[in-house]
């Protein structure tokens, strides 16, 4: 075959998880070769007479669209000892995450077009995977939000209703309403009620060292009040809200009544994310075992809440799984609670942990792909990503569903160097990650130079 007829990359004999060719948004598993040309998927099917300039023999392996993690905190600029765009994206690469959306609570926070441009230039040539950035909503930029959310490479606006790491907060109810009224794209929200957090802070101040009090301080009402408030505002103004890291059974009940698909918008005005750690760790054991390393906002709660989250994952109610990758150094985490910061690394373990849940029969592989690839792409308008289809970007996670591995701190690429899942045995492992048609990670080794590019087409 003439060289110009060759594929740049040919993946042979893979089991692929792909959209059903006839039924939109139904997923199937089939056996196929996948040919890649010019960073795009050029052919799917039986390509046994074709050849590739590079080839992967994938018999026995499963090809997924690369995961899109719509909630990471890569800490650049401001906290290189925790993470930066190079180390965070390398962690993503090792975990089969080929696109990330970075959060704005950096130092300085991402509040202006200049801040966004700064992050873009920092990511260029340094990011191992594809990227987009949230603009943060603050009292200082409410009147600019409508412009900010439309900037190239901005995936949307993030609103912190409750304080977490950093000082980015929307503040008053008036500010919140003004911000919501201005937005047109889906916006992401950290839904914890800040007034209630302030009133209840004494509970943990009076009991220093008791991290198991974290879900008491940041209780169910704290989350529910904020979730109801932001949903009411989104409804009032006809906006689309995506609520992050849902943690309570009560919110899931609320979503059952309020998440409704619409003819013009299959996701409706209200969508939500669940994290792997809320699905995997549970109180009180996680605090006994991991101490402040299990501390995050909103908190990990008991099994009753976890069961409700699983129902939402299984029955189709939840829209995305995001990692809320929020690295802190162990020195900071070792401070006595509540001085210890909230958050844990997660971008690298998202797929292995969730593939293990697939192995244990807790969700299907196709539902996982919906939650980690196709839904994030559809919700946030990444039209060229999220599925294995001709014409889409060649971003893949090649996984071995039979491989049994132990997650260890030494495998963690994040600058923080630890994971709450250290020592966990999982079945299901990312053996190779392909970004824009380039094999960038194979068998735990990076290959070549960073190949990430802007995730949103301008
Ligand atoms: O625990 C958390 N930590 N939750 C968040 O939403 C923010 C994050 C961080 O940035 O550390």
Short mmCIF file of C-alpha atoms and ligand atoms in Angstrom, two decimals:
data_model
loop_
_atom_site.label_atom_id
_atom_site.label_comp_id
_atom_site.label_asym_id
_atom_site.label_seq_id
_atom_site.Cartn_x
_atom_site.Cartn_y
_atom_site.Cartn_z
CA UNK A 1 0.00 0.00 0.00
CA UNK A 2 1.30 3.49 -0.83
CA UNK A 3 2.61 5.33 2.18
CA UNK A 4 -0.01 8.07 1.87
CA UNK A 5 -2.67 5.39 2.17
CA UNK A 6 -1.24 4.20 5.47
CA UNK A 7 -2.73 5.16 8.76
CA UNK A 8 -0.58 7.17 11.14
CA UNK A 9 -1.62 4.69 13.80
CA UNK A 10 -3.48 1.43 13.42
CA UNK A 11 -4.94 -0.26 16.48
CA UNK A 12 -5.61 -3.86 15.58
CA UNK A 13 -8.13 -6.26 17.00
CA UNK A 14 -9.39 -4.20 19.90
CA UNK A 15 -12.61 -4.63 21.77
CA UNK A 16 -14.09 -1.16 21.38
CA UNK A 17 -16.73 0.62 23.40
CA UNK A 18 -18.48 2.81 20.89
CA UNK A 19 -21.83 4.46 20.22
CA UNK A 20 -24.42 2.27 18.58
CA UNK A 21 -24.38 3.16 14.90
CA UNK A 22 -28.18 3.24 14.67
CA UNK A 23 -29.42 4.24 18.10
CA UNK A 24 -28.11 7.60 19.33
CA UNK A 25 -26.57 7.54 22.81
CA UNK A 26 -26.79 3.75 23.15
CA UNK A 27 -23.41 2.11 23.65
CA UNK A 28 -22.09 -1.15 22.33
CA UNK A 29 -19.03 -3.34 22.69
CA UNK A 30 -17.65 -4.77 19.46
CA UNK A 31 -14.43 -6.08 17.99
CA UNK A 32 -12.68 -3.85 15.46
CA UNK A 33 -9.53 -2.28 14.09
CA UNK A 34 -9.26 1.49 14.39
CA UNK A 35 -7.25 3.55 11.89
CA UNK A 36 -6.03 7.05 12.76
CA UNK A 37 -4.95 9.73 10.35
CA UNK A 38 -4.16 13.40 11.07
CA UNK A 39 -5.05 13.03 14.77
CA UNK A 40 -8.58 11.84 13.90
CA UNK A 41 -10.31 8.49 13.74
CA UNK A 42 -10.31 7.71 10.01
CA UNK A 43 -11.67 4.16 9.88
CA UNK A 44 -13.28 1.57 12.15
CA UNK A 45 -13.89 -2.02 11.13
CA UNK A 46 -11.93 -4.83 9.59
CA UNK A 47 -8.69 -3.23 8.38
CA UNK A 48 -6.57 -6.36 8.11
CA UNK A 49 -5.14 -5.44 4.71
CA UNK A 50 -4.19 -1.94 5.85
CA UNK A 51 -1.06 -0.93 7.72
CA UNK A 52 -0.06 1.84 10.06
CA UNK A 53 3.16 3.84 10.42
CA UNK A 54 2.74 2.87 14.04
CA UNK A 55 0.66 -0.09 15.14
CA UNK A 56 -0.73 -1.49 18.35
CA UNK A 57 -1.77 -5.13 18.59
CA UNK A 58 -4.69 -4.83 20.99
CA UNK A 59 -6.06 -8.38 21.02
CA UNK A 60 -7.51 -9.04 24.45
CA UNK A 61 -7.54 -5.32 25.28
CA UNK A 62 -10.41 -2.84 25.35
CA UNK A 63 -10.29 0.54 23.67
CA UNK A 64 -12.24 3.30 25.40
CA UNK A 65 -12.58 6.91 24.35
CA UNK A 66 -10.12 8.78 26.60
CA UNK A 67 -11.73 9.93 29.81
CA UNK A 68 -12.68 13.60 30.15
CA UNK A 69 -12.21 14.72 33.75
CA UNK A 70 -14.26 17.87 34.16
CA UNK A 71 -13.00 18.64 37.66
CA UNK A 72 -9.30 18.85 38.47
CA UNK A 73 -7.27 21.33 40.53
CA UNK A 74 -3.81 21.44 38.95
CA UNK A 75 -2.71 24.33 41.22
CA UNK A 76 -0.85 26.33 38.58
CA UNK A 77 -0.14 29.14 39.11
CA UNK A 78 0.49 29.33 42.80
CA UNK A 79 1.20 26.00 44.48
CA UNK A 80 3.88 24.07 42.57
CA UNK A 81 4.70 22.01 45.66
CA UNK A 82 1.22 20.42 45.32
CA UNK A 83 0.94 20.21 41.51
CA UNK A 84 1.42 22.03 38.24
CA UNK A 85 0.06 21.60 34.74
CA UNK A 86 2.94 19.35 33.75
CA UNK A 87 2.76 16.96 36.72
CA UNK A 88 -1.05 16.98 36.88
CA UNK A 89 -1.44 16.24 33.17
CA UNK A 90 1.18 13.48 33.44
CA UNK A 91 -0.94 11.94 36.20
CA UNK A 92 -3.95 12.22 33.88
CA UNK A 93 -1.99 10.49 31.12
CA UNK A 94 -1.10 7.55 33.37
CA UNK A 95 -4.77 7.19 34.26
CA UNK A 96 -6.22 7.25 30.73
CA UNK A 97 -7.65 10.76 31.14
CA UNK A 98 -7.02 12.50 27.84
CA UNK A 99 -8.79 15.80 28.61
CA UNK A 100 -9.06 17.82 31.81
CA UNK A 101 -10.99 20.90 32.86
CA UNK A 102 -8.94 22.82 35.40
CA UNK A 103 -10.53 24.68 38.29
CA UNK A 104 -10.06 28.40 38.95
CA UNK A 105 -9.11 28.37 42.66
CA UNK A 106 -5.43 28.84 41.89
CA UNK A 107 -3.25 31.69 43.14
CA UNK A 108 -4.16 34.05 41.67
CA UNK A 109 -7.63 32.72 40.92
CA UNK A 110 -8.75 32.64 37.28
CA UNK A 111 -11.00 35.70 37.15
CA UNK A 112 -10.06 37.61 34.01
CA UNK A 113 -9.28 37.07 30.34
CA UNK A 114 -5.62 37.68 31.22
CA UNK A 115 -5.71 34.90 33.84
CA UNK A 116 -7.21 32.50 31.27
CA UNK A 117 -4.62 33.45 28.64
CA UNK A 118 -1.87 32.92 31.22
CA UNK A 119 -3.10 29.39 31.96
CA UNK A 120 -3.38 28.61 28.26
CA UNK A 121 0.19 29.67 27.59
CA UNK A 122 1.40 27.67 30.59
CA UNK A 123 -0.39 24.55 29.27
CA UNK A 124 0.95 24.87 25.73
CA UNK A 125 3.73 22.34 25.07
CA UNK A 126 3.73 21.30 28.75
CA UNK A 127 0.42 19.50 29.05
CA UNK A 128 0.50 15.78 28.32
CA UNK A 129 -3.23 15.73 27.64
CA UNK A 130 -5.87 18.10 26.28
CA UNK A 131 -7.10 20.97 28.39
CA UNK A 132 -9.69 23.66 29.06
CA UNK A 133 -10.05 26.10 31.94
CA UNK A 134 -12.90 27.31 34.09
CA UNK A 135 -13.30 30.99 34.87
CA UNK A 136 -14.12 31.58 38.53
CA UNK A 137 -17.08 33.67 39.65
CA UNK A 138 -16.23 36.27 42.28
CA UNK A 139 -17.88 39.48 43.51
CA UNK A 140 -15.23 41.34 41.47
CA UNK A 141 -16.08 39.91 38.04
CA UNK A 142 -19.84 39.28 38.02
CA UNK A 143 -20.38 41.79 35.25
CA UNK A 144 -17.70 40.14 33.14
CA UNK A 145 -18.92 36.52 33.47
CA UNK A 146 -20.94 36.55 30.25
CA UNK A 147 -17.79 37.54 28.34
CA UNK A 148 -15.50 35.22 30.26
CA UNK A 149 -17.54 32.08 29.67
CA UNK A 150 -17.40 32.69 25.92
CA UNK A 151 -13.63 33.06 25.73
CA UNK A 152 -11.88 30.47 23.59
CA UNK A 153 -10.68 27.56 25.74
CA UNK A 154 -12.95 28.35 28.68
CA UNK A 155 -15.15 25.35 29.47
CA UNK A 156 -17.53 27.42 31.59
CA UNK A 157 -17.85 29.33 34.85
CA UNK A 158 -17.29 27.74 38.25
CA UNK A 159 -19.16 29.08 41.27
CA UNK A 160 -18.05 28.26 44.81
CA UNK A 161 -21.11 28.70 47.05
CA UNK A 162 -19.18 27.32 50.05
CA UNK A 163 -15.57 27.94 50.98
CA UNK A 164 -13.04 25.22 50.26
CA UNK A 165 -9.34 25.53 49.32
CA UNK A 166 -8.34 29.14 48.54
CA UNK A 167 -10.57 32.16 48.96
CA UNK A 168 -12.70 32.00 45.83
CA UNK A 169 -16.33 32.51 46.86
CA UNK A 170 -19.36 34.09 45.23
CA UNK A 171 -20.41 35.65 48.56
CA UNK A 172 -23.96 36.91 49.05
CA UNK A 173 -27.21 35.52 47.63
CA UNK A 174 -27.49 38.72 45.58
CA UNK A 175 -24.11 38.02 43.99
CA UNK A 176 -25.14 34.43 43.30
CA UNK A 177 -28.37 35.48 41.60
CA UNK A 178 -26.62 38.17 39.57
CA UNK A 179 -24.00 35.66 38.42
CA UNK A 180 -26.53 32.99 37.43
CA UNK A 181 -28.66 35.50 35.54
CA UNK A 182 -25.73 36.35 33.26
CA UNK A 183 -24.61 32.86 32.20
CA UNK A 184 -25.63 31.07 29.04
CA UNK A 185 -23.48 27.91 29.09
CA UNK A 186 -23.73 25.10 31.63
CA UNK A 187 -21.90 26.28 34.76
CA UNK A 188 -20.29 24.20 37.49
CA UNK A 189 -21.09 24.70 41.17
CA UNK A 190 -19.57 23.68 44.48
CA UNK A 191 -22.83 23.50 46.42
CA UNK A 192 -22.28 23.92 50.16
CA UNK A 193 -24.02 26.71 52.08
CA UNK A 194 -21.35 29.06 53.38
CA UNK A 195 -23.51 30.69 56.07
CA UNK A 196 -24.21 27.27 57.61
CA UNK A 197 -20.53 26.31 57.38
CA UNK A 198 -19.59 29.44 59.35
CA UNK A 199 -22.22 28.86 62.05
CA UNK A 200 -21.19 25.23 62.53
CA UNK A 201 -17.40 25.69 62.34
CA UNK A 202 -17.21 25.72 66.17
CA UNK A 203 -18.08 21.99 66.13
CA UNK A 204 -14.65 21.19 64.73
CA UNK A 205 -12.77 24.06 66.35
CA UNK A 206 -13.89 22.73 69.75
CA UNK A 207 -12.83 19.17 68.85
CA UNK A 208 -9.42 19.54 67.21
CA UNK A 209 -7.91 16.37 65.83
CA UNK A 210 -11.28 14.73 65.09
CA UNK A 211 -11.45 14.45 61.32
CA UNK A 212 -14.43 12.09 61.66
CA UNK A 213 -16.36 15.27 62.58
CA UNK A 214 -15.85 16.61 59.04
CA UNK A 215 -19.24 15.27 57.79
CA UNK A 216 -20.86 16.64 60.97
CA UNK A 217 -19.60 20.14 60.38
CA UNK A 218 -20.29 20.06 56.62
CA UNK A 219 -23.53 18.16 57.13
CA UNK A 220 -26.30 16.99 54.80
CA UNK A 221 -28.27 20.24 55.22
CA UNK A 222 -25.18 22.26 54.23
CA UNK A 223 -25.15 20.48 50.87
CA UNK A 224 -28.91 20.27 50.39
CA UNK A 225 -29.61 23.96 51.10
CA UNK A 226 -27.07 25.00 48.48
CA UNK A 227 -28.19 22.44 45.91
CA UNK A 228 -31.82 23.53 46.24
CA UNK A 229 -30.88 27.20 46.09
CA UNK A 230 -28.80 26.96 42.94
CA UNK A 231 -31.39 24.72 41.25
CA UNK A 232 -34.15 27.25 41.99
CA UNK A 233 -32.05 30.05 40.52
CA UNK A 234 -31.18 28.02 37.44
CA UNK A 235 -34.89 27.32 36.92
CA UNK A 236 -35.89 30.93 37.50
CA UNK A 237 -33.49 32.17 34.82
CA UNK A 238 -33.70 29.16 32.49
CA UNK A 239 -30.00 28.29 32.98
CA UNK A 240 -28.12 25.00 33.01
CA UNK A 241 -26.37 24.11 36.26
CA UNK A 242 -23.96 21.20 36.75
CA UNK A 243 -23.53 20.46 40.46
CA UNK A 244 -20.20 18.92 41.38
CA UNK A 245 -19.25 16.08 43.75
CA UNK A 246 -22.69 15.20 45.09
CA UNK A 247 -22.43 13.47 48.46
CA UNK A 248 -25.87 12.93 50.03
CA UNK A 249 -28.86 10.62 49.65
CA UNK A 250 -31.12 13.65 50.17
CA UNK A 251 -29.70 15.43 47.13
CA UNK A 252 -30.21 12.28 45.05
CA UNK A 253 -33.89 12.22 46.11
CA UNK A 254 -34.12 15.88 45.11
CA UNK A 255 -32.54 15.12 41.72
CA UNK A 256 -34.99 12.28 41.12
CA UNK A 257 -37.75 14.89 41.23
CA UNK A 258 -35.92 17.70 39.46
CA UNK A 259 -33.60 16.33 36.77
CA UNK A 260 -35.70 16.28 33.63
CA UNK A 261 -34.62 15.85 30.04
CA UNK A 262 -36.14 18.33 27.62
CA UNK A 263 -36.80 17.93 23.92
CA UNK A 264 -34.33 20.72 23.09
CA UNK A 265 -31.80 19.60 25.69
CA UNK A 266 -31.43 15.92 26.59
CA UNK A 267 -29.69 16.80 29.86
CA UNK A 268 -32.31 19.30 31.07
CA UNK A 269 -31.37 22.29 33.19
CA UNK A 270 -29.96 20.29 36.12
CA UNK A 271 -27.07 17.82 35.94
CA UNK A 272 -24.63 16.50 38.49
CA UNK A 273 -21.28 14.81 39.07
CA UNK A 274 -20.22 12.06 41.48
CA UNK A 275 -16.59 11.29 42.37
CA UNK A 276 -14.94 7.84 42.56
CA UNK A 277 -13.92 8.51 46.16
CA UNK A 278 -17.52 9.12 47.27
CA UNK A 279 -18.41 5.82 45.58
CA UNK A 280 -15.52 3.88 47.10
CA UNK A 281 -14.68 5.21 50.58
CA UNK A 282 -17.25 5.46 53.38
CA UNK A 283 -17.43 6.90 56.88
CA UNK A 284 -16.61 6.08 59.60
CA UNK A 285 -14.00 3.55 58.34
CA UNK A 286 -12.32 5.97 55.93
CA UNK A 287 -11.54 8.44 58.73
CA UNK A 288 -10.34 5.66 61.04
CA UNK A 289 -8.11 4.24 58.35
CA UNK A 290 -6.92 7.25 56.39
CA UNK A 291 -7.38 10.16 58.83
CA UNK A 292 -7.17 13.55 57.13
CA UNK A 293 -6.22 11.90 53.83
CA UNK A 294 -9.93 11.09 53.49
CA UNK A 295 -10.86 14.72 54.19
CA UNK A 296 -12.48 16.48 51.26
CA UNK A 297 -15.32 18.91 50.54
CA UNK A 298 -18.09 17.95 50.45
CA UNK A 299 -17.19 15.16 52.86
CA UNK A 300 -17.16 11.42 52.35
CA UNK A 301 -20.22 10.19 54.27
CA UNK A 302 -21.58 6.88 55.49
CA UNK A 303 -22.74 3.86 53.51
CA UNK A 304 -26.37 5.02 53.39
CA UNK A 305 -25.32 8.02 51.29
CA UNK A 306 -22.91 5.97 49.22
CA UNK A 307 -25.68 3.50 48.34
CA UNK A 308 -27.84 6.38 47.07
CA UNK A 309 -24.96 7.67 44.94
CA UNK A 310 -24.58 4.20 43.43
CA UNK A 311 -28.28 4.15 42.54
CA UNK A 312 -27.80 7.40 40.65
CA UNK A 313 -24.74 6.01 38.85
CA UNK A 314 -26.50 2.81 37.85
CA UNK A 315 -29.93 4.10 36.89
CA UNK A 316 -28.74 6.90 34.60
CA UNK A 317 -29.54 9.88 36.84
CA UNK A 318 -25.94 11.00 37.41
CA UNK A 319 -24.39 12.78 34.42
CA UNK A 320 -20.64 12.64 34.95
CA UNK A 321 -17.95 11.09 37.08
CA UNK A 322 -15.17 13.59 37.82
CA UNK A 323 -12.18 13.13 40.09
CA UNK A 324 -12.07 16.46 41.95
CA UNK A 325 -8.32 15.87 41.82
CA UNK A 326 -7.25 18.19 44.66
CA UNK A 327 -3.67 17.44 45.70
CA UNK A 328 -2.12 18.69 48.94
CA UNK A 329 1.29 17.75 50.35
CA UNK A 330 1.41 15.14 53.08
CA UNK A 331 3.03 17.74 55.36
CA UNK A 332 -0.13 19.86 55.02
CA UNK A 333 -2.42 16.86 55.38
CA UNK A 334 -0.57 15.86 58.54
CA UNK A 335 -1.54 19.09 60.28
CA UNK A 336 -4.08 18.47 63.02
CA UNK A 337 -7.70 18.64 61.78
CA UNK A 338 -9.27 21.15 61.04
CA UNK A 339 -6.04 22.91 60.01
CA UNK A 340 -5.46 20.12 57.49
CA UNK A 341 -6.62 21.09 53.97
CA UNK A 342 -9.44 19.25 52.19
CA UNK A 343 -8.83 17.28 49.04
CA UNK A 344 -6.96 14.35 47.57
CA UNK A 345 -5.37 13.37 44.27
CA UNK A 346 -7.70 11.47 41.93
CA UNK A 347 -7.14 12.08 38.22
CA UNK A 348 -4.80 9.07 37.87
CA UNK A 349 -6.97 6.65 39.83
CA UNK A 350 -10.37 7.63 38.35
CA UNK A 351 -10.41 4.94 35.65
CA UNK A 352 -8.64 2.13 37.59
CA UNK A 353 -10.99 2.56 40.56
CA UNK A 354 -14.07 2.73 38.34
CA UNK A 355 -12.91 -0.19 36.15
CA UNK A 356 -12.60 -2.21 39.33
CA UNK A 357 -16.22 -1.32 40.14
CA UNK A 358 -17.11 -2.56 36.64
CA UNK A 359 -15.24 -5.79 37.42
CA UNK A 360 -17.22 -6.12 40.66
CA UNK A 361 -20.46 -5.75 38.68
CA UNK A 362 -21.45 -2.38 40.15
CA UNK A 363 -21.90 -0.69 36.77
CA UNK A 364 -21.52 -1.68 33.15
CA UNK A 365 -18.52 -0.71 31.07
CA UNK A 366 -20.75 1.18 28.65
CA UNK A 367 -22.32 3.19 31.49
CA UNK A 368 -18.83 4.03 32.71
CA UNK A 369 -17.88 5.35 29.27
CA UNK A 370 -21.06 7.40 29.19
CA UNK A 371 -20.20 8.98 32.56
CA UNK A 372 -16.50 9.58 31.87
CA UNK A 373 -16.41 10.35 28.14
CA UNK A 374 -19.60 10.87 26.17
CA UNK A 375 -21.64 12.81 28.72
CA UNK A 376 -18.87 15.25 29.64
CA UNK A 377 -18.27 15.88 25.91
CA UNK A 378 -21.96 16.41 25.13
CA UNK A 379 -22.68 18.51 28.21
CA UNK A 380 -19.77 20.89 27.71
CA UNK A 381 -19.84 21.02 23.90
CA UNK A 382 -16.63 19.12 23.06
CA UNK A 383 -18.05 18.12 19.71
CA UNK A 384 -14.94 16.27 18.52
CA UNK A 385 -14.45 14.19 21.66
CA UNK A 386 -16.10 11.61 23.89
CA UNK A 387 -16.64 8.67 21.58
CA UNK A 388 -14.99 6.27 19.16
CA UNK A 389 -16.52 7.37 15.86
CA UNK A 390 -15.11 8.29 12.48
CA UNK A 391 -14.07 11.95 12.45
CA UNK A 392 -13.62 12.26 16.21
CA UNK A 393 -10.30 13.09 17.86
CA UNK A 394 -8.02 10.08 18.35
CA UNK A 395 -7.89 10.21 22.17
CA UNK A 396 -8.06 6.78 23.78
CA UNK A 397 -7.46 4.80 26.92
CA UNK A 398 -6.45 1.23 26.06
CA UNK A 399 -7.31 -0.91 29.05
CA UNK A 400 -6.74 -4.47 30.16
CA UNK A 401 -9.91 -5.51 31.96
CA UNK A 402 -8.24 -8.68 33.23
CA UNK A 403 -5.11 -7.10 34.69
CA UNK A 404 -4.97 -7.18 38.47
CA UNK A 405 -2.76 -4.45 39.94
CA UNK A 406 -2.03 -2.78 43.22
CA UNK A 407 -2.30 1.01 43.27
CA UNK A 408 0.72 2.45 45.10
CA UNK A 409 1.97 5.88 46.08
CA UNK A 410 5.12 5.23 44.05
CA UNK A 411 2.99 4.96 40.88
CA UNK A 412 1.36 8.35 41.53
CA UNK A 413 2.67 11.03 39.13
CA UNK A 414 1.05 13.91 40.96
CA UNK A 415 3.54 16.19 42.72
CA UNK A 416 1.86 15.41 46.05
CA UNK A 417 2.99 11.76 45.73
CA UNK A 418 0.16 10.02 47.54
CA UNK A 419 -3.31 8.62 47.00
CA UNK A 420 -5.91 7.41 49.49
CA UNK A 421 -6.04 4.26 47.34
CA UNK A 422 -2.42 3.27 48.14
CA UNK A 423 -2.45 -0.52 48.58
CA UNK A 424 -5.84 -1.04 46.87
CA UNK A 425 -5.96 -4.02 44.54
CA UNK A 426 -7.94 -3.32 41.38
CA UNK A 427 -8.87 -5.34 38.35
CA UNK A 428 -8.82 -3.18 35.22
CA UNK A 429 -5.76 -1.13 34.23
CA UNK A 430 -4.85 1.49 31.65
CA UNK A 431 -2.01 -0.01 29.61
CA UNK A 432 -1.72 2.75 27.06
CA UNK A 433 -3.01 6.30 26.56
CA UNK A 434 -3.25 7.85 23.12
CA UNK A 435 -3.55 11.63 22.78
CA UNK A 436 -4.30 13.12 19.36
CA UNK A 437 -3.25 9.88 17.67
CA UNK A 438 0.12 9.69 19.50
CA UNK A 439 0.91 6.91 21.93
CA UNK A 440 1.94 9.06 24.90
CA UNK A 441 1.95 6.41 27.64
CA UNK A 442 2.59 2.69 27.32
CA UNK A 443 3.04 0.24 30.17
CA UNK A 444 3.67 2.98 32.69
CA UNK A 445 6.26 4.84 30.60
CA UNK A 446 5.75 8.20 28.92
CA UNK A 447 6.61 8.32 25.24
CA UNK A 448 7.79 11.43 23.39
CA UNK A 449 6.92 14.97 24.37
CA UNK A 450 3.67 16.44 25.73
CA UNK A 451 0.98 16.33 23.02
CA UNK A 452 -1.95 18.00 24.78
CA UNK A 453 -3.86 20.67 22.90
CA UNK A 454 -6.88 22.90 23.59
CA UNK A 455 -9.96 20.71 24.03
CA UNK A 456 -12.50 23.23 22.77
CA UNK A 457 -12.45 24.09 19.12
CA UNK A 458 -12.56 27.83 18.50
O1 LIG B 1 -11.90 18.96 49.04
C1 LIG B 1 -11.85 19.80 48.14
N1 LIG B 1 -10.67 20.38 47.82
N2 LIG B 1 -12.97 20.15 47.50
C2 LIG B 1 -12.97 21.16 46.61
O2 LIG B 1 -13.99 21.39 46.00
C3 LIG B 1 -11.75 21.99 46.42
C4 LIG B 1 -10.57 21.18 46.64
C5 LIG B 1 -9.25 21.90 46.62
O3 LIG B 1 -9.07 22.77 45.76
O4 LIG B 1 -8.38 21.59 47.43
#
